[in-house]
Structure formats: C-alpha cells, structure tokens
GROMACS .gro file of N, CA and C in nm:
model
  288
    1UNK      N    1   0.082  -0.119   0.000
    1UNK     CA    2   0.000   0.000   0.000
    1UNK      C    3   0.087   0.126   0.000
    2UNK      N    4   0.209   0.114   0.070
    2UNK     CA    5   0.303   0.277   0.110
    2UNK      C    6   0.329   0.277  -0.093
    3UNK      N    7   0.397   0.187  -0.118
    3UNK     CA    8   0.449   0.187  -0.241
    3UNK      C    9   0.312   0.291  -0.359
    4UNK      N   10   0.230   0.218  -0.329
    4UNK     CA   11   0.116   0.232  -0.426
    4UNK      C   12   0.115   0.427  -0.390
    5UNK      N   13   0.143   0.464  -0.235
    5UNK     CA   14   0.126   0.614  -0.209
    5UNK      C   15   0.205   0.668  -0.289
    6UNK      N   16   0.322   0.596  -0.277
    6UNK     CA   17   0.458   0.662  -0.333
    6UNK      C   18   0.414   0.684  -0.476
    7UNK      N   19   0.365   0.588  -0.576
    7UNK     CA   20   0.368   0.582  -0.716
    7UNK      C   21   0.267   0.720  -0.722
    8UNK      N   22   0.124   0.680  -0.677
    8UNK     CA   23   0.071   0.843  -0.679
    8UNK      C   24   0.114   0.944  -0.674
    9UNK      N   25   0.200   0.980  -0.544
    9UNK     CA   26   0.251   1.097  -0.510
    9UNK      C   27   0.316   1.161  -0.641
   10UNK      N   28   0.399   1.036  -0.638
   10UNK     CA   29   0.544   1.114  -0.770
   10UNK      C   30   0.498   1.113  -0.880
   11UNK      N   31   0.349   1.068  -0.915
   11UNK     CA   32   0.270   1.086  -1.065
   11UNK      C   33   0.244   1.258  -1.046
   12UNK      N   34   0.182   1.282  -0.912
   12UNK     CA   35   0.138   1.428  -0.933
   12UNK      C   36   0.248   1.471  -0.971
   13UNK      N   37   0.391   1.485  -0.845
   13UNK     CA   38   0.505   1.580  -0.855
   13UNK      C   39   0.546   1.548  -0.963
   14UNK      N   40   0.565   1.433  -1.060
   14UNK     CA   41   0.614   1.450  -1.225
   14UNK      C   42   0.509   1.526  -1.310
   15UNK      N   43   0.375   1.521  -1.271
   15UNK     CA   44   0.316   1.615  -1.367
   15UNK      C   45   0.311   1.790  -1.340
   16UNK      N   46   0.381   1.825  -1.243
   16UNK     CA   47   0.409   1.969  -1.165
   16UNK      C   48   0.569   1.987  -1.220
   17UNK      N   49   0.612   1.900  -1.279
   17UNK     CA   50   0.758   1.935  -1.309
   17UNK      C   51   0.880   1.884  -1.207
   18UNK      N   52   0.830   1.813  -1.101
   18UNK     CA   53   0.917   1.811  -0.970
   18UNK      C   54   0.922   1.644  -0.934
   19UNK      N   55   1.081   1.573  -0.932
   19UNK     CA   56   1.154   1.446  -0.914
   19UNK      C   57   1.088   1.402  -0.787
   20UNK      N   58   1.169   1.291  -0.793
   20UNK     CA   59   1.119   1.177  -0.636
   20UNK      C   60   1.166   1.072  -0.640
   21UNK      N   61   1.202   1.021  -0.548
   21UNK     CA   62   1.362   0.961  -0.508
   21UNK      C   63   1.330   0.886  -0.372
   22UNK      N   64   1.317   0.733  -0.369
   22UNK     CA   65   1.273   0.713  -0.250
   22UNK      C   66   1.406   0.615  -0.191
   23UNK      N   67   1.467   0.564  -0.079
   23UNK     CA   68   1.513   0.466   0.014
   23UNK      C   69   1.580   0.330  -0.132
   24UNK      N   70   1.675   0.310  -0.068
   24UNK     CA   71   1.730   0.189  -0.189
   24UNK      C   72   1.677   0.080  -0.116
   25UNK      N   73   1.629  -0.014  -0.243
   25UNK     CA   74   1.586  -0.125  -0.205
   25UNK      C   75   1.668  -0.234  -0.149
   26UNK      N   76   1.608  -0.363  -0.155
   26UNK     CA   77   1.667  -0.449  -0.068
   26UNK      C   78   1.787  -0.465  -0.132
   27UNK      N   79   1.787  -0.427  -0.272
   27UNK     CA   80   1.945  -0.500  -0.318
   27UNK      C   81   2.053  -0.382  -0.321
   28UNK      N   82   2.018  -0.278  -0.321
   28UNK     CA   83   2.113  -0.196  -0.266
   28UNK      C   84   2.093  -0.081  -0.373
   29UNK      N   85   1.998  -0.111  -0.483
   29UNK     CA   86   2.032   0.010  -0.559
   29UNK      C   87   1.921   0.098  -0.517
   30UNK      N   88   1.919   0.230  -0.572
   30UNK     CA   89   1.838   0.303  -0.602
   30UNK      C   90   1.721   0.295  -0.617
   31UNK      N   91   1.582   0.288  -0.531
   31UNK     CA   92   1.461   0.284  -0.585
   31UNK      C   93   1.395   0.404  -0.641
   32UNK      N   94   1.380   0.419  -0.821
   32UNK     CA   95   1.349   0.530  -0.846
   32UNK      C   96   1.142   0.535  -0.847
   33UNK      N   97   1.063   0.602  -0.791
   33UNK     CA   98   0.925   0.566  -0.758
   33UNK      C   99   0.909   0.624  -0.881
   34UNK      N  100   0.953   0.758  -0.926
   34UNK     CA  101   0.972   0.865  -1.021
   34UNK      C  102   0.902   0.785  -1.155
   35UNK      N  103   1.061   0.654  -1.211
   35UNK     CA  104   1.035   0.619  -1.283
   35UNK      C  105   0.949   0.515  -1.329
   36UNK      N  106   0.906   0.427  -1.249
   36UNK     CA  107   0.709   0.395  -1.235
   36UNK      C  108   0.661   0.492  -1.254
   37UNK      N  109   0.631   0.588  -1.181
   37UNK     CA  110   0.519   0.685  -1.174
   37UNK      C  111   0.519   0.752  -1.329
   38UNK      N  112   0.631   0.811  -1.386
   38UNK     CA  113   0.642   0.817  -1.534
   38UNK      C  114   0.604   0.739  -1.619
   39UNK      N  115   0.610   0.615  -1.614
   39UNK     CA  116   0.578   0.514  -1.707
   39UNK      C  117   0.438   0.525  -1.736
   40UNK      N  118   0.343   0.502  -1.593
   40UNK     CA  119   0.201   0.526  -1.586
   40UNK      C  120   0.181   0.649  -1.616
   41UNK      N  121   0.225   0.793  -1.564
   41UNK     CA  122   0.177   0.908  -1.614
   41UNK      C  123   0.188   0.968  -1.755
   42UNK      N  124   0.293   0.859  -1.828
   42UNK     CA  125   0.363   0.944  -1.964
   42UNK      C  126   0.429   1.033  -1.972
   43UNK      N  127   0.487   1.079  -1.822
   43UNK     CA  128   0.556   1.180  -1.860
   43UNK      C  129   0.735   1.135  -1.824
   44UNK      N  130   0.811   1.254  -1.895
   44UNK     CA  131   0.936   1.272  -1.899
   44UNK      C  132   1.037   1.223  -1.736
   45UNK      N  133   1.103   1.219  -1.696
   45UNK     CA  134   1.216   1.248  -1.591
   45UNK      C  135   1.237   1.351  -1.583
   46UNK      N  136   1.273   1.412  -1.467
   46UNK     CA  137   1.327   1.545  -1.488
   46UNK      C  138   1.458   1.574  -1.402
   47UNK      N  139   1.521   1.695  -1.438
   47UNK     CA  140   1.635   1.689  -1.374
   47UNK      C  141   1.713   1.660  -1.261
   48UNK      N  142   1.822   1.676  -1.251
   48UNK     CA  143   1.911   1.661  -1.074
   48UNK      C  144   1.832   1.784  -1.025
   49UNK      N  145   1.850   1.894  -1.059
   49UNK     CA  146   1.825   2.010  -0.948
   49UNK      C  147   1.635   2.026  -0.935
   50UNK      N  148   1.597   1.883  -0.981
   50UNK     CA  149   1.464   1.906  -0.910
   50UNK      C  150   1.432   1.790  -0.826
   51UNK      N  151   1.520   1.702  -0.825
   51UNK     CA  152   1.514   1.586  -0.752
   51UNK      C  153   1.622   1.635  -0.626
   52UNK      N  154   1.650   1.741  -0.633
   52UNK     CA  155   1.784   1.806  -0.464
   52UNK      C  156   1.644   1.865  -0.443
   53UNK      N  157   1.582   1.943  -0.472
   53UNK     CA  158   1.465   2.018  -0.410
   53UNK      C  159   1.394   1.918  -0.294
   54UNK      N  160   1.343   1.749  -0.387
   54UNK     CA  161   1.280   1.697  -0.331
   54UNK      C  162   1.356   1.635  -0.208
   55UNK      N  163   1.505   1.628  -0.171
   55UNK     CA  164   1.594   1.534  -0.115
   55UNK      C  165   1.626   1.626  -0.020
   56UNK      N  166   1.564   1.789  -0.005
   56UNK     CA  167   1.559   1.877   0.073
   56UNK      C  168   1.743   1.958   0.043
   57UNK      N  169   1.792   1.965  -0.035
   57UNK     CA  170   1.932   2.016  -0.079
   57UNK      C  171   1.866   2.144  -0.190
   58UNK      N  172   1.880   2.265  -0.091
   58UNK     CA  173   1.903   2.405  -0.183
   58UNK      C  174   1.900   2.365  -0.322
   59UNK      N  175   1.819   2.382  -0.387
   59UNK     CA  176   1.879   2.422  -0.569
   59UNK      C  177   1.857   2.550  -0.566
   60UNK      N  178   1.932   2.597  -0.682
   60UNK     CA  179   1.936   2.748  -0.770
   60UNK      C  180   1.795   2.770  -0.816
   61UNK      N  181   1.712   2.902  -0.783
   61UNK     CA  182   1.619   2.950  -0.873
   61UNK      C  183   1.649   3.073  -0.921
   62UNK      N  184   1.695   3.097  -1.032
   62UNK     CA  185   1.707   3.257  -1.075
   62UNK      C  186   1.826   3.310  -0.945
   63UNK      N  187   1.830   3.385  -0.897
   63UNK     CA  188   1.913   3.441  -0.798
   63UNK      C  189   1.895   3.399  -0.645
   64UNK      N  190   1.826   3.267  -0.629
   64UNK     CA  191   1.761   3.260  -0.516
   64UNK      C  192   1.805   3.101  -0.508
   65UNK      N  193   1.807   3.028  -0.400
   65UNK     CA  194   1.799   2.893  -0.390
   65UNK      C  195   1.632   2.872  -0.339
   66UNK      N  196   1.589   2.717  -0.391
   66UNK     CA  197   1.440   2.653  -0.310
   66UNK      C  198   1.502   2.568  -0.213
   67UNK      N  199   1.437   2.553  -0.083
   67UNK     CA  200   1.493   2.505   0.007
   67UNK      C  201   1.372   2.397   0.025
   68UNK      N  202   1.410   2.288   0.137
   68UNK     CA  203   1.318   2.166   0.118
   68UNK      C  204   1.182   2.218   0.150
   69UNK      N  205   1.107   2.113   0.052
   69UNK     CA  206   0.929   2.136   0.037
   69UNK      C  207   0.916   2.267  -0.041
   70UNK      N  208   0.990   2.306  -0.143
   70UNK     CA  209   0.968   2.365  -0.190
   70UNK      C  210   1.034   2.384  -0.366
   71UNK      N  211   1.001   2.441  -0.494
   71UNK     CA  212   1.043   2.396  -0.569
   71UNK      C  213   1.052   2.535  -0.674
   72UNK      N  214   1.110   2.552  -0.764
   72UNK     CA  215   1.098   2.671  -0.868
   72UNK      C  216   1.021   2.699  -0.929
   73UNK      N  217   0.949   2.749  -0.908
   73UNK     CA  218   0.844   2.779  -1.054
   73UNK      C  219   0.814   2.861  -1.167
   74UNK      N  220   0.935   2.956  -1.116
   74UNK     CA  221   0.988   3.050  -1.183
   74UNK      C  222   1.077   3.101  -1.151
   75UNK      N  223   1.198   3.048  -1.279
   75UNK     CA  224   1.348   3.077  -1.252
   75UNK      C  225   1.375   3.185  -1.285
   76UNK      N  226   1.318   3.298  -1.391
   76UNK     CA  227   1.328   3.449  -1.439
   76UNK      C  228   1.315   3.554  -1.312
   77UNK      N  229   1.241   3.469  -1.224
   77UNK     CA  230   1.161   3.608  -1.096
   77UNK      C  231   1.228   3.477  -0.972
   78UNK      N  232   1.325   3.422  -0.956
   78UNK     CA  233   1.373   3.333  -0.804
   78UNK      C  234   1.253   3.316  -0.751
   79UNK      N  235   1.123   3.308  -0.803
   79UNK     CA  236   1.032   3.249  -0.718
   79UNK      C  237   1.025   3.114  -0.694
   80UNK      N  238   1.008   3.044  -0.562
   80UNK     CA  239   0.984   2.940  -0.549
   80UNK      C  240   0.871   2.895  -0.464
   81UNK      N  241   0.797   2.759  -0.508
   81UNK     CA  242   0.661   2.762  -0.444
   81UNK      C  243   0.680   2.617  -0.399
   82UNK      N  244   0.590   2.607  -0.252
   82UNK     CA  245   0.564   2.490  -0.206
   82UNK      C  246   0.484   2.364  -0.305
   83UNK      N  247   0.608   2.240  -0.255
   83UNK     CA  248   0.540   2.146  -0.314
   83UNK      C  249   0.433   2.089  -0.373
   84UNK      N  250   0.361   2.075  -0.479
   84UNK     CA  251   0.217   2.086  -0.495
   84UNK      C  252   0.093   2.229  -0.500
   85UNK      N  253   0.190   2.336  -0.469
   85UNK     CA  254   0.156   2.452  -0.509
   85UNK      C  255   0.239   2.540  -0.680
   86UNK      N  256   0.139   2.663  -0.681
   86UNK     CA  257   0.193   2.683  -0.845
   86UNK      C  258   0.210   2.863  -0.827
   87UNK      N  259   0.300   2.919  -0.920
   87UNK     CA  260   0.293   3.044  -0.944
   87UNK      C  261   0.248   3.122  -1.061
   88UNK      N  262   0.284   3.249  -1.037
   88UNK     CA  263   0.263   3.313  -1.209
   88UNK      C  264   0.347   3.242  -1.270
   89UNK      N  265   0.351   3.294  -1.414
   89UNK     CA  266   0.446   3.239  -1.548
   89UNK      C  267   0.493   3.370  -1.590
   90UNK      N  268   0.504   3.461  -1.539
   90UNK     CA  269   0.547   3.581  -1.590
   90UNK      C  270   0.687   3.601  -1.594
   91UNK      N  271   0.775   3.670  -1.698
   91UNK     CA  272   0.925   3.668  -1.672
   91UNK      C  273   0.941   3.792  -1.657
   92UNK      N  274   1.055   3.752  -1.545
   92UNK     CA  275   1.135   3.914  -1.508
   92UNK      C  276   1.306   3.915  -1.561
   93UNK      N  277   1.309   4.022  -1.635
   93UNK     CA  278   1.460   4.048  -1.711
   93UNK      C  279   1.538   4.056  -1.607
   94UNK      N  280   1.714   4.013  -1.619
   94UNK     CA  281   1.830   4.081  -1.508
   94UNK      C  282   1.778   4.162  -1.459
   95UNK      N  283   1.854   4.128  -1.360
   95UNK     CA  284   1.904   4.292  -1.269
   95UNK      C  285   2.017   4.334  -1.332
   96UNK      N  286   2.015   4.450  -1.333
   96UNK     CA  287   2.162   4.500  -1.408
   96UNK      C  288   2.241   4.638  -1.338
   0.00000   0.00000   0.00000
C-alpha cells in the first residue's frame, strides 16, 4: 500500500515538473518511484536540481535557492513555491 502512495505521489510531482527519489531497495540500488510513476503518467524524468529540491538540498532559482518542500516555478523572478503549489508564469529580465 506505502508503495502504491509513493507511485501516486510522484505521478502528481512528475506532472508539476518536480523528481522523487525514495530509500534503496533491498538490493542496494536506487529505488526510483519517479520512474514507475512516469511510465504510468507518460511523462518525462526530470532533472538533478529538481530531484535536490525533493531530497531537501538548496537548488538554484534565478538568484535565489528553493529550500526543502519547496520547488521553482519560476526561474526568471527566483520564485519558489511549495510542493504541490503553483505560481505566475510571468518573466522578469536581469538585474543590471
């Protein structure tokens, strides 16, 4: 049943743009939930610096880092929004 949470979960966060990365299994590798949850959702993988978001490790947004439970949603304006939450799409030019 946890598994089955897990596959849900990381269907939403792959369709929000945002990785998931769970505990290595019994044989020692890597259990990616991500890539189930992709298979069933159709969607893509997505990068390292959105799978550190989820692993709670600072990534870069625009001039800003997202810190855990939280993710970029716009890298033009360093905005970053809680997990499962969304922002504008609007872009903001340098600072100069």
């Amino acid at each position: 049943m946890r598994r089955l949470v897990h596959i849900a979960l990381c269907s939403v966060m792959l369709s929000l743009g945002i990785g998931c990365m769970v505990a290595a299994d019994p044989a020692g590798e890597p259990e990616r939930d991500g890539e189930v949850a992709a298979e069933v959702a159709g969607e893509e993988l997505v990068g390292e610096s959105d799978e550190a978001v989820v692993r709670g490790i600072p990534a870069p947004c625009g001039t800003t880092s997202c810190g855990s439970g939280t993710f970029c949603c716009n890298s033009s304006c360093g905005i970053c929004a809680p997990l499962g939450g969304s922002c504008t799409q609007q872009y903001c030019p340098p600072l100069e």
